[in-house]
Amino acid sequence: MAVKEIVADIRHLSGEVYYPSPEVLERAYIKDYPSLYQRAMQDLEAFWAERAEELEWFRKWDRVLDDSNKPFYKWFVGGKINICYNAVDRHMKTWRKNKVALYWEAENGERRVLSYYDLYREVNRFANVLKALGIRKGDRVTIYMPRIPELPIAMLACARIGAIHSVVFAGFSVEALHTRIEDSKSRLVITADGGYLNGRIVETKRTVDEAVRRSPSVEHVLVVRRTRHEVPMEPGRDYFYDELARLPFAQGECPVEETDAEDPLYILYTSGTTGAPKGQVHVHGGYAVYIYTTMKWVFDIKDEDIWWCTADPGWVTGHSYIVYAPLMLGATSVMYEGAPTYPYPDRWWSIVEKYGVTVLYTTPTAIRGLMRFGDEWPNRRHLSSLRLLGTVGEPINPEAWRWYYRVIGKGRCPIMDTWWMTETGGFMITPMPCVPLKPGSATLPFPGIRADVVDENGNPCPPGVEGYLVIQNPWPGMSRTLYGDPDRYVKTYWSKYPGWFFTGDSARRDEDGYFYIIGRVDDVLKVSGYRLGTAEIESALVAHPAVAEAAAIGLPHEVKGEGIHCYVILKAGYTPSEALAEELRQHVAQLIGPIARPEAIHFVDKLPKTRSGKIMRRVLRARALGLPEGDLSTLEE
Ligand code: WTA
């Protein structure tokens, strides 16, 4: 098996290398990555079966991997397991019952502390209410909520009864929410009256009302009270959660559904290159095994840890590493409701100090953003509880890496730069504490993952040469299909190189085999780590009466990584103006969400297109950056 090139001798590496300290190694679960990697690759099924033993199954699997219908791989076939049971109920039998599961802090300083037992009671109550509203196994439930404890509670409650949740990030607005409700045909939408961000109320309920107006599948809207400001309630359709939770049917235990390992747990939409967003489907069994293992080994989670993942539960990072994996591990987590700079730029550092956070997991955008305020803000706080740091979502530039390492980690805390995608469920290319680090590199594949950088024909690229990042074997955390569109799943991920998973990212490896992720090769943008499709932005623009045609591209942005630039052809009768540009930016923000607000609108007379009428975004990018325009043979006259 050709695995030795991946695990080059990590004791002798070239370039700027940060070797783990004896203290870090001493504490780590995994002290010898290369031999673990070798062992995993020699017998993948045995390796994953051993990992799965750490979870609790109602019925053990008959087969670890069923690859009889590629690329629709099945894991732990015949096994019965429920992820909610493993995240919550399991701890009722141990001392962790009264351990803190979650410290929640609101923007205004309000706090809630939930033990595992508290969580157990809350999840049962919520699940009882879902059942009373007629929700059954296999039903889809859309969740659109601010960052409050009821968000993970609602997710766990769905999982408990075998309903499939589809969480839509509350930073998205009407259009994005509507298309996701439609695609999943959700019967129920769970939301809150509002949330707080930067001291202001975010009107989640009103957004839901607008989105649901055109969604006939929705029977009920369940509203958790957070802000307690007045919101419209439609009689017979809308209920306040606390009012139902008080009723007799909501009391007591709600039995756990004994779901199949391959039963869907959730749908999570990612922006596609064209057309509708893609609903990634994750399942109860393999997904649980994968995220449990990756979190345990990469962040070396032990009982004394205080884990803080700053992501929103509405993104895959939050699904895997705020909600499910930390709870399955019995960890104590911190969740913060609001903005990092509210009311001052040391808010995050004060949270680290206050709760004694030991592991902090965040994004390069957040690091760059906070770095701009200078070292004084973090230096004013005690950050000595930290022992490990992490990043995710976009490539981290070496300057930001070094700042994070030096100013936040005080040179003691290794940085786990984890590369993965919604599609992969969990970390794929990532260090572990025992792996030497290089700034800007996500280092090496997780045990059980064979990855490479290849050219157009699938041949490995020589060191330093950019190519496509591919995954060459199946893994338990992989998304199983695209909801309602299996053909698109095959076409998007498994057709360019049959048998291999096509990530859509470009990367290069250095002479030691270390991976450096460069960025997307398709029309997906990463704005502040958020994944957006050019198609969504473009269709928002053409929905405006003044716009005839539009193209959106991403250009480098100092803090956000990428900023959105739009090229717009106006309809006859409209003239370009600064006021119209601003109106269009607001229009996009209103339809998709504030994160999609374009940096700039450029009015143009025509767009570069292929003869078949496809916009050549790469030509727009090259022109904007003053780079060579490349092959123009398909450009129309
Ligand atoms: C990018 C987020 C560089 C990448 C978990 C990928 C990264 C996309 C990293 C998936 C990283 C994620 N270094 N790039 N450590 N992590 N990406 O689905 O382009 O929101 O394809 O999942 O984020 O974004 P998604």
XYZ file of C-alpha atoms and ligand atoms in Angstrom:
662
model
C 0.000 0.000 0.000
C 1.415 3.336 -1.056
C 1.121 5.113 2.236
C 4.687 5.774 3.159
C 4.965 8.981 1.110
C 2.275 10.555 3.278
C 3.971 9.911 6.536
C 7.418 11.180 5.702
C 9.861 11.196 8.581
C 8.263 13.826 10.781
C 11.283 14.031 13.039
C 13.322 15.717 10.332
C 11.335 18.332 8.510
C 12.346 21.296 6.430
C 11.288 24.939 6.730
C 9.695 26.717 9.673
C 8.720 23.822 11.959
C 7.209 23.817 15.448
C 7.835 20.525 17.226
C 5.568 19.494 20.112
C 6.926 20.165 23.590
C 7.482 17.277 26.040
C 4.436 18.494 28.049
C 2.196 18.373 24.993
C 3.420 14.901 24.074
C 3.114 13.659 27.617
C -0.576 14.515 27.735
C -1.530 13.414 24.226
C -3.641 10.322 23.536
C -1.706 9.762 20.351
C 2.049 10.039 20.636
C 3.096 8.373 17.414
C 1.134 9.544 14.401
C 3.102 7.723 11.667
C 2.633 4.265 13.108
C -1.033 4.866 13.904
C -1.534 6.071 10.355
C 0.158 2.987 8.940
C -1.906 0.700 11.110
C -5.172 2.383 10.140
C -4.414 2.168 6.426
C -3.459 -1.478 6.590
C -6.943 -2.479 7.671
C -9.448 0.343 7.472
C -12.400 -1.744 8.565
C -10.643 -3.104 11.621
C -9.488 0.385 12.497
C -12.971 1.918 12.326
C -14.585 -1.038 14.062
C -12.243 -0.532 16.979
C -13.148 3.154 17.095
C -16.869 2.371 16.975
C -16.518 0.189 20.075
C -16.144 3.355 22.152
C -19.753 4.324 21.492
C -22.867 2.620 22.770
C -24.872 0.609 20.257
C -28.350 -0.847 20.705
C -27.318 -3.520 18.270
C -23.861 -4.180 16.912
C -23.204 -3.901 13.175
C -22.952 -6.919 10.880
C -20.524 -5.282 8.466
C -18.240 -2.296 8.911
C -18.236 -1.120 5.302
C -20.590 -2.009 2.490
C -19.150 -0.780 -0.794
C -21.381 -2.817 -3.067
C -23.094 0.287 -4.486
C -20.294 2.849 -4.923
C -20.165 5.764 -4.276
C -23.094 5.200 -1.935
C -20.995 3.650 0.794
C -22.661 2.326 3.914
C -20.999 2.045 7.303
C -21.761 -0.188 10.270
C -24.499 -1.912 8.348
C -27.104 -3.597 10.520
C -26.010 -1.591 13.555
C -28.483 0.349 15.657
C -27.345 3.511 17.375
C -28.772 6.909 18.268
C -26.395 9.863 18.465
C -28.567 11.679 21.034
C -28.396 8.656 23.302
C -24.605 8.709 23.054
C -24.436 12.468 23.595
C -26.828 12.679 26.526
C -28.379 9.515 28.012
C -25.139 7.635 28.201
C -23.757 10.069 30.759
C -26.712 9.497 33.089
C -25.073 6.235 34.093
C -21.786 7.822 35.181
C -20.460 10.587 37.416
C -20.727 12.913 34.418
C -24.457 13.136 35.049
C -23.834 16.250 37.117
C -20.853 17.514 35.172
C -21.297 20.816 33.348
C -22.127 20.185 29.696
C -22.546 23.797 28.695
C -21.642 27.241 29.940
C -23.673 29.692 27.939
C -23.036 33.412 28.011
C -25.224 36.050 26.430
C -23.971 39.245 24.929
C -25.357 41.224 27.884
C -23.519 39.013 30.357
C -26.483 36.829 31.296
C -25.393 33.225 31.932
C -26.860 29.742 31.898
C -25.135 26.613 33.099
C -26.452 23.220 32.022
C -25.257 19.967 33.505
C -25.599 16.773 31.500
C -28.619 15.953 33.624
C -30.158 19.368 32.889
C -29.537 18.775 29.232
C -31.132 15.357 29.475
C -34.307 16.820 30.969
C -34.430 19.688 28.457
C -33.941 17.391 25.486
C -36.650 15.031 26.689
C -39.066 17.883 27.183
C -38.319 19.301 23.761
C -38.684 15.888 22.141
C -42.050 15.407 23.844
C -43.228 18.718 22.420
C -42.045 17.741 18.939
C -44.031 14.545 19.196
C -47.096 16.412 20.386
C -46.822 18.524 17.246
C -46.985 15.343 15.222
C -43.311 15.001 14.336
C -42.230 11.426 13.708
C -39.177 9.510 12.582
C -37.996 10.649 9.163
C -39.873 13.980 9.219
C -37.812 17.031 8.389
C -37.619 19.923 10.811
C -36.000 23.240 9.912
C -34.279 25.033 12.779
C -33.552 28.741 12.450
C -32.317 30.072 15.742
C -29.907 32.438 17.386
C -27.026 31.029 19.395
C -28.928 29.982 22.516
C -28.934 26.629 24.325
C -32.296 25.721 22.780
C -30.550 25.406 19.428
C -28.489 22.352 20.394
C -31.409 21.145 22.524
C -33.745 21.253 19.511
C -31.187 19.406 17.375
C -30.739 16.697 19.994
C -34.506 16.399 20.437
C -34.941 15.775 16.714
C -32.167 13.190 16.756
C -33.753 11.515 19.753
C -36.998 10.753 17.931
C -35.341 10.052 14.586
C -36.561 13.257 12.936
C -34.121 14.854 10.488
C -33.045 18.365 11.357
C -32.076 20.964 8.837
C -30.458 23.871 10.622
C -30.263 27.111 8.694
C -27.712 29.597 9.998
C -29.579 32.571 11.487
C -27.301 34.938 9.568
C -29.131 33.860 6.419
C -32.320 35.676 5.551
C -35.602 35.078 3.816
C -34.613 33.741 0.420
C -31.934 31.377 1.694
C -34.233 30.118 4.440
C -37.157 29.692 2.078
C -35.261 27.598 -0.484
C -33.922 25.344 2.286
C -37.374 24.817 3.821
C -38.754 24.057 0.384
C -36.071 21.616 -0.597
C -36.360 19.621 2.632
C -40.176 19.831 2.723
C -40.063 20.526 6.430
C -43.250 20.065 8.422
C -42.062 22.177 11.316
C -39.865 25.256 11.703
C -38.293 25.953 15.084
C -37.192 29.496 15.756
C -36.961 32.137 18.491
C -38.722 35.450 18.867
C -35.322 37.016 18.242
C -31.652 36.980 19.111
C -29.052 39.544 20.091
C -26.104 40.584 17.997
C -24.038 43.699 18.621
C -26.617 44.870 21.121
C -29.421 44.776 18.590
C -32.312 42.373 18.152
C -32.145 40.008 15.192
C -35.706 39.365 14.017
C -35.602 35.615 13.486
C -39.348 35.092 13.843
C -40.233 37.740 11.292
C -37.792 36.220 8.820
C -39.402 32.826 9.354
C -42.860 34.315 8.755
C -41.783 35.673 5.394
C -39.997 32.489 4.404
C -42.878 30.232 5.433
C -45.509 32.241 3.604
C -44.596 30.418 0.396
C -43.863 27.016 1.970
C -46.954 24.799 1.969
C -45.173 21.895 3.688
C -44.882 23.795 6.975
C -47.673 22.964 9.417
C -46.313 24.592 12.571
C -43.820 27.138 13.780
C -42.427 26.612 17.257
C -41.092 29.772 18.883
C -38.609 29.800 21.764
C -38.746 32.981 23.815
C -35.434 34.765 23.964
C -35.888 38.516 23.577
C -39.517 38.613 24.694
C -40.254 41.490 22.370
C -43.559 41.402 20.549
C -43.709 39.161 17.480
C -46.698 38.251 15.321
C -48.108 34.770 16.074
C -50.444 33.017 13.701
C -53.150 31.171 15.660
C -53.236 27.448 14.977
C -49.846 27.517 13.255
C -47.491 29.145 15.764
C -46.815 28.105 19.349
C -44.529 29.434 22.022
C -42.303 26.621 23.185
C -42.507 27.449 26.887
C -46.301 27.316 26.785
C -46.298 23.792 25.349
C -43.401 22.650 27.530
C -45.526 23.312 30.608
C -48.295 20.939 29.558
C -48.579 17.359 30.857
C -47.566 15.715 27.575
C -44.165 17.389 27.740
C -43.217 15.894 31.111
C -41.138 12.812 31.710
C -38.848 10.797 29.538
C -39.287 10.605 25.796
C -38.134 7.185 24.584
C -35.095 7.165 22.298
C -35.708 5.934 18.771
C -33.422 2.988 18.040
C -32.243 4.363 14.729
C -30.239 2.432 12.162
C -26.597 3.391 11.753
C -27.484 4.620 8.254
C -30.656 6.508 9.209
C -30.349 10.197 8.331
C -29.547 12.457 11.266
C -29.552 15.774 9.487
C -29.514 17.701 6.262
C -27.179 20.658 6.044
C -27.236 22.882 2.996
C -24.086 24.105 1.328
C -24.068 26.629 -1.432
C -23.765 25.057 -4.818
C -21.972 26.354 -7.850
C -25.217 26.465 -9.757
C -28.855 26.329 -8.906
C -30.268 25.205 -5.610
C -28.155 24.672 -2.490
C -27.032 21.109 -1.925
C -28.498 19.258 1.049
C -25.716 17.150 2.522
C -27.097 14.151 4.377
C -25.319 12.861 7.487
C -26.325 9.758 9.439
C -26.453 8.523 13.033
C -23.753 5.832 12.992
C -20.616 6.446 10.949
C -20.850 10.177 11.470
C -20.904 9.718 15.247
C -17.870 7.446 15.138
C -15.973 9.831 12.899
C -16.520 13.089 14.764
C -16.027 11.434 18.145
C -12.660 10.029 17.080
C -11.385 13.120 15.296
C -12.236 15.433 18.177
C -10.806 13.121 20.785
C -7.450 12.742 19.066
C -6.984 16.126 17.428
C -8.010 18.202 20.427
C -6.964 15.598 22.924
C -10.152 16.072 24.911
C -10.052 14.949 28.557
C -12.518 15.425 31.384
C -10.805 18.489 32.811
C -11.029 20.411 29.533
C -13.121 23.473 28.840
C -13.777 23.450 25.130
C -14.797 26.499 23.159
C -15.633 26.344 19.486
C -16.635 29.865 18.466
C -18.527 28.790 15.356
C -22.267 28.982 15.042
C -24.106 25.703 15.628
C -25.806 26.443 12.303
C -22.669 25.508 10.345
C -21.162 22.078 10.066
C -18.400 23.078 12.455
C -21.055 23.698 15.065
C -23.023 20.525 14.290
C -19.970 18.318 14.642
C -17.835 20.150 17.159
C -20.188 22.247 19.288
C -23.110 19.886 19.537
C -22.445 16.228 18.862
C -18.755 15.397 19.369
C -18.111 17.349 22.595
C -21.239 15.886 24.174
C -20.420 12.336 23.134
C -17.009 12.876 24.725
C -18.640 14.158 27.897
C -16.752 17.440 27.604
C -17.624 20.812 29.098
C -18.226 23.450 26.428
C -18.626 27.188 26.287
C -21.115 28.829 23.961
C -21.292 32.577 23.474
C -24.272 34.272 21.928
C -22.929 37.423 20.384
C -20.263 39.367 18.538
C -16.524 38.986 19.357
C -16.032 42.708 19.810
C -19.092 43.458 21.911
C -18.839 45.699 23.824
C -15.020 45.754 23.463
C -12.466 43.832 21.403
C -11.441 41.749 24.427
C -14.776 40.010 24.813
C -13.460 36.662 23.631
C -10.326 36.898 25.752
C -12.437 37.725 28.778
C -14.496 34.591 28.117
C -11.334 32.474 27.915
C -10.237 33.975 31.238
C -13.612 33.687 32.955
C -14.315 30.050 32.127
C -10.713 28.884 32.037
C -11.008 27.721 28.438
C -8.337 25.115 27.669
C -8.967 24.585 23.961
C -10.061 27.353 21.607
C -11.215 26.568 18.079
C -11.967 29.450 15.710
C -11.502 30.834 12.187
C -8.673 32.700 10.462
C -11.066 35.589 9.770
C -11.770 36.000 13.469
C -8.050 35.830 14.251
C -7.194 38.439 11.616
C -10.077 40.634 12.762
C -9.031 40.550 16.426
C -5.355 40.897 15.533
C -6.117 44.300 14.050
C -7.047 45.671 17.474
C -3.505 45.044 18.684
C -1.874 42.911 21.371
C -3.086 45.027 24.306
C -6.571 43.513 24.339
C -5.504 39.890 24.755
C -2.529 40.880 26.899
C -4.866 42.439 29.433
C -6.436 39.013 30.116
C -5.143 35.803 31.677
C -4.964 33.288 28.899
C -2.825 30.794 30.766
C -5.591 28.166 30.885
C -5.197 27.594 27.135
C -3.239 24.532 26.075
C -4.343 23.964 22.492
C -5.653 26.168 19.685
C -7.444 25.412 16.441
C -8.577 26.984 13.196
C -10.961 26.026 10.425
C -12.832 27.318 7.430
C -10.222 28.899 5.178
C -6.485 28.917 4.722
C -4.666 30.683 7.529
C -1.937 33.027 6.395
C 1.374 32.511 8.237
C 1.287 36.021 9.798
C -2.067 35.336 11.434
C -0.856 31.856 12.466
C 2.215 33.315 14.175
C 0.176 35.984 15.935
C -2.289 33.375 17.220
C 0.604 31.195 18.323
C 2.620 33.936 20.027
C 0.036 36.362 21.433
C -2.844 34.013 22.261
C -1.004 30.747 22.854
C 2.088 32.425 24.351
C 4.235 30.037 22.333
C 2.966 27.062 24.382
C -0.118 25.960 22.483
C 0.065 23.981 19.255
C -2.374 25.141 16.567
C -4.551 22.484 14.969
C -5.278 23.789 11.462
C -8.099 21.449 10.499
C -9.069 21.131 6.844
C -12.465 19.622 6.151
C -15.843 20.341 4.562
C -19.555 19.991 5.261
C -19.362 16.969 2.984
C -16.692 15.248 5.058
C -18.483 15.503 8.414
C -15.263 15.980 10.355
C -11.544 16.792 10.185
C -9.707 15.246 7.235
C -6.315 16.878 6.904
C -5.241 18.004 10.304
C -2.429 17.801 12.783
C -2.707 16.115 16.152
C -0.789 17.497 19.110
C 2.103 15.107 18.422
C 2.506 16.219 14.802
C 5.084 18.974 14.125
C 3.478 22.110 12.681
C 4.278 24.441 9.832
C 2.426 27.795 9.723
C -0.166 27.797 6.951
C -0.209 24.018 6.558
C -3.047 21.728 7.656
C -0.213 19.144 7.821
C -1.203 15.509 7.152
C -4.276 13.301 6.727
C -6.113 11.881 9.718
C -5.569 8.136 10.218
C -7.935 6.293 7.896
C -7.824 9.009 5.235
C -5.797 8.697 2.074
C -5.459 12.106 0.447
C -3.363 13.531 -2.348
C -2.882 16.447 -4.699
C -3.254 15.383 -8.311
C -3.231 16.841 -11.807
C -6.007 16.794 -14.405
C -5.284 13.116 -15.147
C -5.090 12.005 -11.560
C -1.305 11.780 -11.359
C 0.241 12.992 -8.101
C 1.675 16.501 -8.393
C 5.356 16.883 -7.556
C 6.204 18.858 -4.394
C 5.336 22.531 -4.679
C 3.006 22.086 -7.642
C -0.646 23.080 -7.254
C -3.315 20.535 -8.132
C -6.688 19.153 -7.059
C -7.100 17.863 -3.557
C -8.707 14.413 -3.595
C -9.642 11.832 -0.980
C -8.889 8.340 -2.179
C -10.919 6.123 0.119
C -14.279 6.207 1.913
C -14.551 7.206 5.582
C -17.403 6.852 8.087
C -18.145 10.600 8.371
C -18.739 11.182 4.669
C -22.060 12.702 3.575
C -24.165 9.899 2.151
C -25.951 11.734 -0.627
C -27.485 15.061 -1.573
C -31.009 15.204 -0.252
C -33.389 14.265 -3.033
C -30.666 14.383 -5.681
C -28.365 11.355 -5.653
C -27.289 11.959 -9.265
C -25.920 15.339 -8.369
C -23.977 13.724 -5.520
C -22.306 11.341 -7.954
C -21.697 14.045 -10.523
C -20.293 16.645 -8.127
C -17.993 14.479 -6.040
C -17.350 11.134 -7.681
C -17.163 11.612 -11.456
C -14.035 13.610 -12.136
C -11.900 10.794 -10.759
C -13.971 7.620 -10.436
C -13.463 6.067 -7.013
C -12.048 9.232 -5.504
C -13.837 12.048 -3.701
C -13.309 15.366 -5.489
C -13.108 18.116 -2.882
C -13.263 21.176 -5.125
C -10.203 22.592 -3.368
C -6.773 23.128 -4.826
C -3.681 22.450 -2.773
C 0.013 21.690 -2.932
C 2.291 19.516 -0.878
C 5.814 20.382 0.162
C 8.878 18.151 0.045
C 7.861 16.623 3.391
C 4.400 15.753 2.090
C 2.698 18.484 4.151
C -0.528 19.823 2.622
C -1.155 23.515 1.961
C -4.746 24.275 0.990
C -4.972 27.052 -1.578
C -8.696 27.533 -2.149
C -11.774 26.597 -4.118
C -11.517 25.798 -7.799
C -15.264 26.105 -8.377
C -17.610 29.044 -7.985
C -17.814 28.728 -4.237
C -16.675 31.706 -2.170
C -15.337 31.658 1.366
C -16.244 34.979 2.909
C -15.110 35.192 6.533
C -15.036 31.398 6.422
C -18.703 31.254 5.379
C -19.425 29.264 2.288
C -21.446 31.076 -0.358
C -22.206 30.251 -3.971
C -21.789 32.836 -6.707
C -25.090 31.577 -8.141
C -27.022 32.575 -5.027
C -25.577 36.083 -5.061
C -26.203 36.460 -8.759
C -29.807 35.336 -8.542
C -30.381 37.766 -5.679
C -29.047 40.560 -7.878
C -31.174 39.741 -10.902
C -34.220 39.652 -8.638
C -33.800 43.429 -8.349
C -35.847 45.377 -10.930
C -32.841 47.383 -12.156
C -30.609 44.402 -12.936
C -30.495 42.606 -16.274
C -27.469 40.382 -15.674
C -24.940 39.892 -12.924
C -21.744 38.044 -12.097
C -20.179 37.628 -8.664
C -16.577 36.772 -7.898
C -14.380 36.650 -4.825
C -11.291 38.839 -4.521
C -8.718 38.747 -1.732
C -9.750 40.668 1.377
C -7.360 41.433 4.201
C -9.631 40.272 7.020
C -12.421 38.252 5.430
C -10.131 36.178 3.247
C -12.402 36.830 0.304
C -14.709 39.739 -0.439
C -17.603 39.662 -2.892
C -17.339 41.788 -6.035
C -20.260 42.003 -8.415
C -20.454 42.991 -12.047
C -23.864 44.211 -13.065
C -25.534 45.044 -16.379
C -28.470 47.373 -15.806
C -31.775 47.196 -17.609
C -32.628 49.948 -20.079
C -33.828 53.051 -18.300
C -31.521 52.680 -15.278
C -28.294 54.624 -14.914
C -25.331 53.676 -12.780
C -24.944 55.660 -9.582
C -23.397 55.303 -6.161
C -26.884 55.277 -4.655
C -27.990 52.399 -6.872
C -24.817 50.455 -6.041
C -25.578 50.846 -2.349
C -29.179 49.819 -2.913
C -28.026 46.636 -4.648
C -25.603 45.778 -1.865
C -28.393 46.151 0.656
C -30.736 44.156 -1.515
C -28.328 41.181 -1.554
C -27.792 41.440 2.202
C -31.520 41.474 2.765
C -32.278 38.506 0.545
C -29.403 36.197 1.467
C -28.058 37.638 4.696
C -25.599 40.268 5.938
C -22.662 37.924 5.289
C -23.386 38.058 1.572
C -23.229 41.842 1.354
C -20.963 42.668 -1.622
C -17.833 44.754 -1.122
C -18.373 46.457 -4.436
C -20.790 46.674 -7.339
C -19.256 47.448 -10.706
C -21.587 48.548 -13.490
C -20.565 47.135 -16.867
C -21.943 46.946 -20.425
C -21.106 43.318 -20.979
C -19.757 40.245 -19.237
C -17.142 37.821 -20.550
C -18.999 34.677 -21.595
C -18.339 31.421 -23.336
C -20.045 30.859 -26.665
C -22.567 28.729 -24.865
C -23.423 31.687 -22.646
C -21.645 30.762 -19.402
C -20.110 33.661 -17.527
C -16.322 33.302 -17.343
C -15.740 34.393 -13.762
C -12.110 33.436 -13.947
C -11.610 36.113 -16.636
C -13.286 38.719 -14.412
C -11.016 37.722 -11.555
C -7.894 37.841 -13.657
C -8.798 41.284 -14.967
C -9.568 42.605 -11.489
C -6.258 41.313 -10.174
C -4.260 42.384 -13.228
C -3.260 38.787 -13.931
C -2.970 37.041 -17.300
C -6.420 36.090 -18.568
C -5.401 32.560 -19.510
C -7.018 30.481 -22.221
C -9.627 32.621 -23.971
C -10.392 30.250 -26.817
C -13.937 29.652 -25.589
C -14.681 33.357 -25.063
C -17.456 34.604 -27.343
C -16.715 37.516 -29.660
C -12.302 25.597 3.223
C -16.054 24.103 6.817
C -8.036 25.905 4.308
C -12.049 24.735 2.005
C -15.538 23.053 7.820
C -13.213 23.770 2.029
C -10.225 25.333 4.615
C -14.326 24.636 2.548
C -9.930 24.817 5.893
C -15.448 23.877 3.200
C -8.575 24.905 6.357
C -12.034 24.522 5.487
N -7.674 25.450 5.534
N -9.279 25.866 3.833
N -8.213 24.486 7.562
N -11.072 24.328 6.406
N -11.544 25.145 4.402
O -18.303 23.227 3.968
O -12.101 25.566 0.865
O -18.238 25.436 5.212
O -13.529 23.249 0.745
O -16.842 23.471 5.879
O -13.685 25.477 3.501
O -16.357 24.758 3.790
P -17.528 24.253 4.711
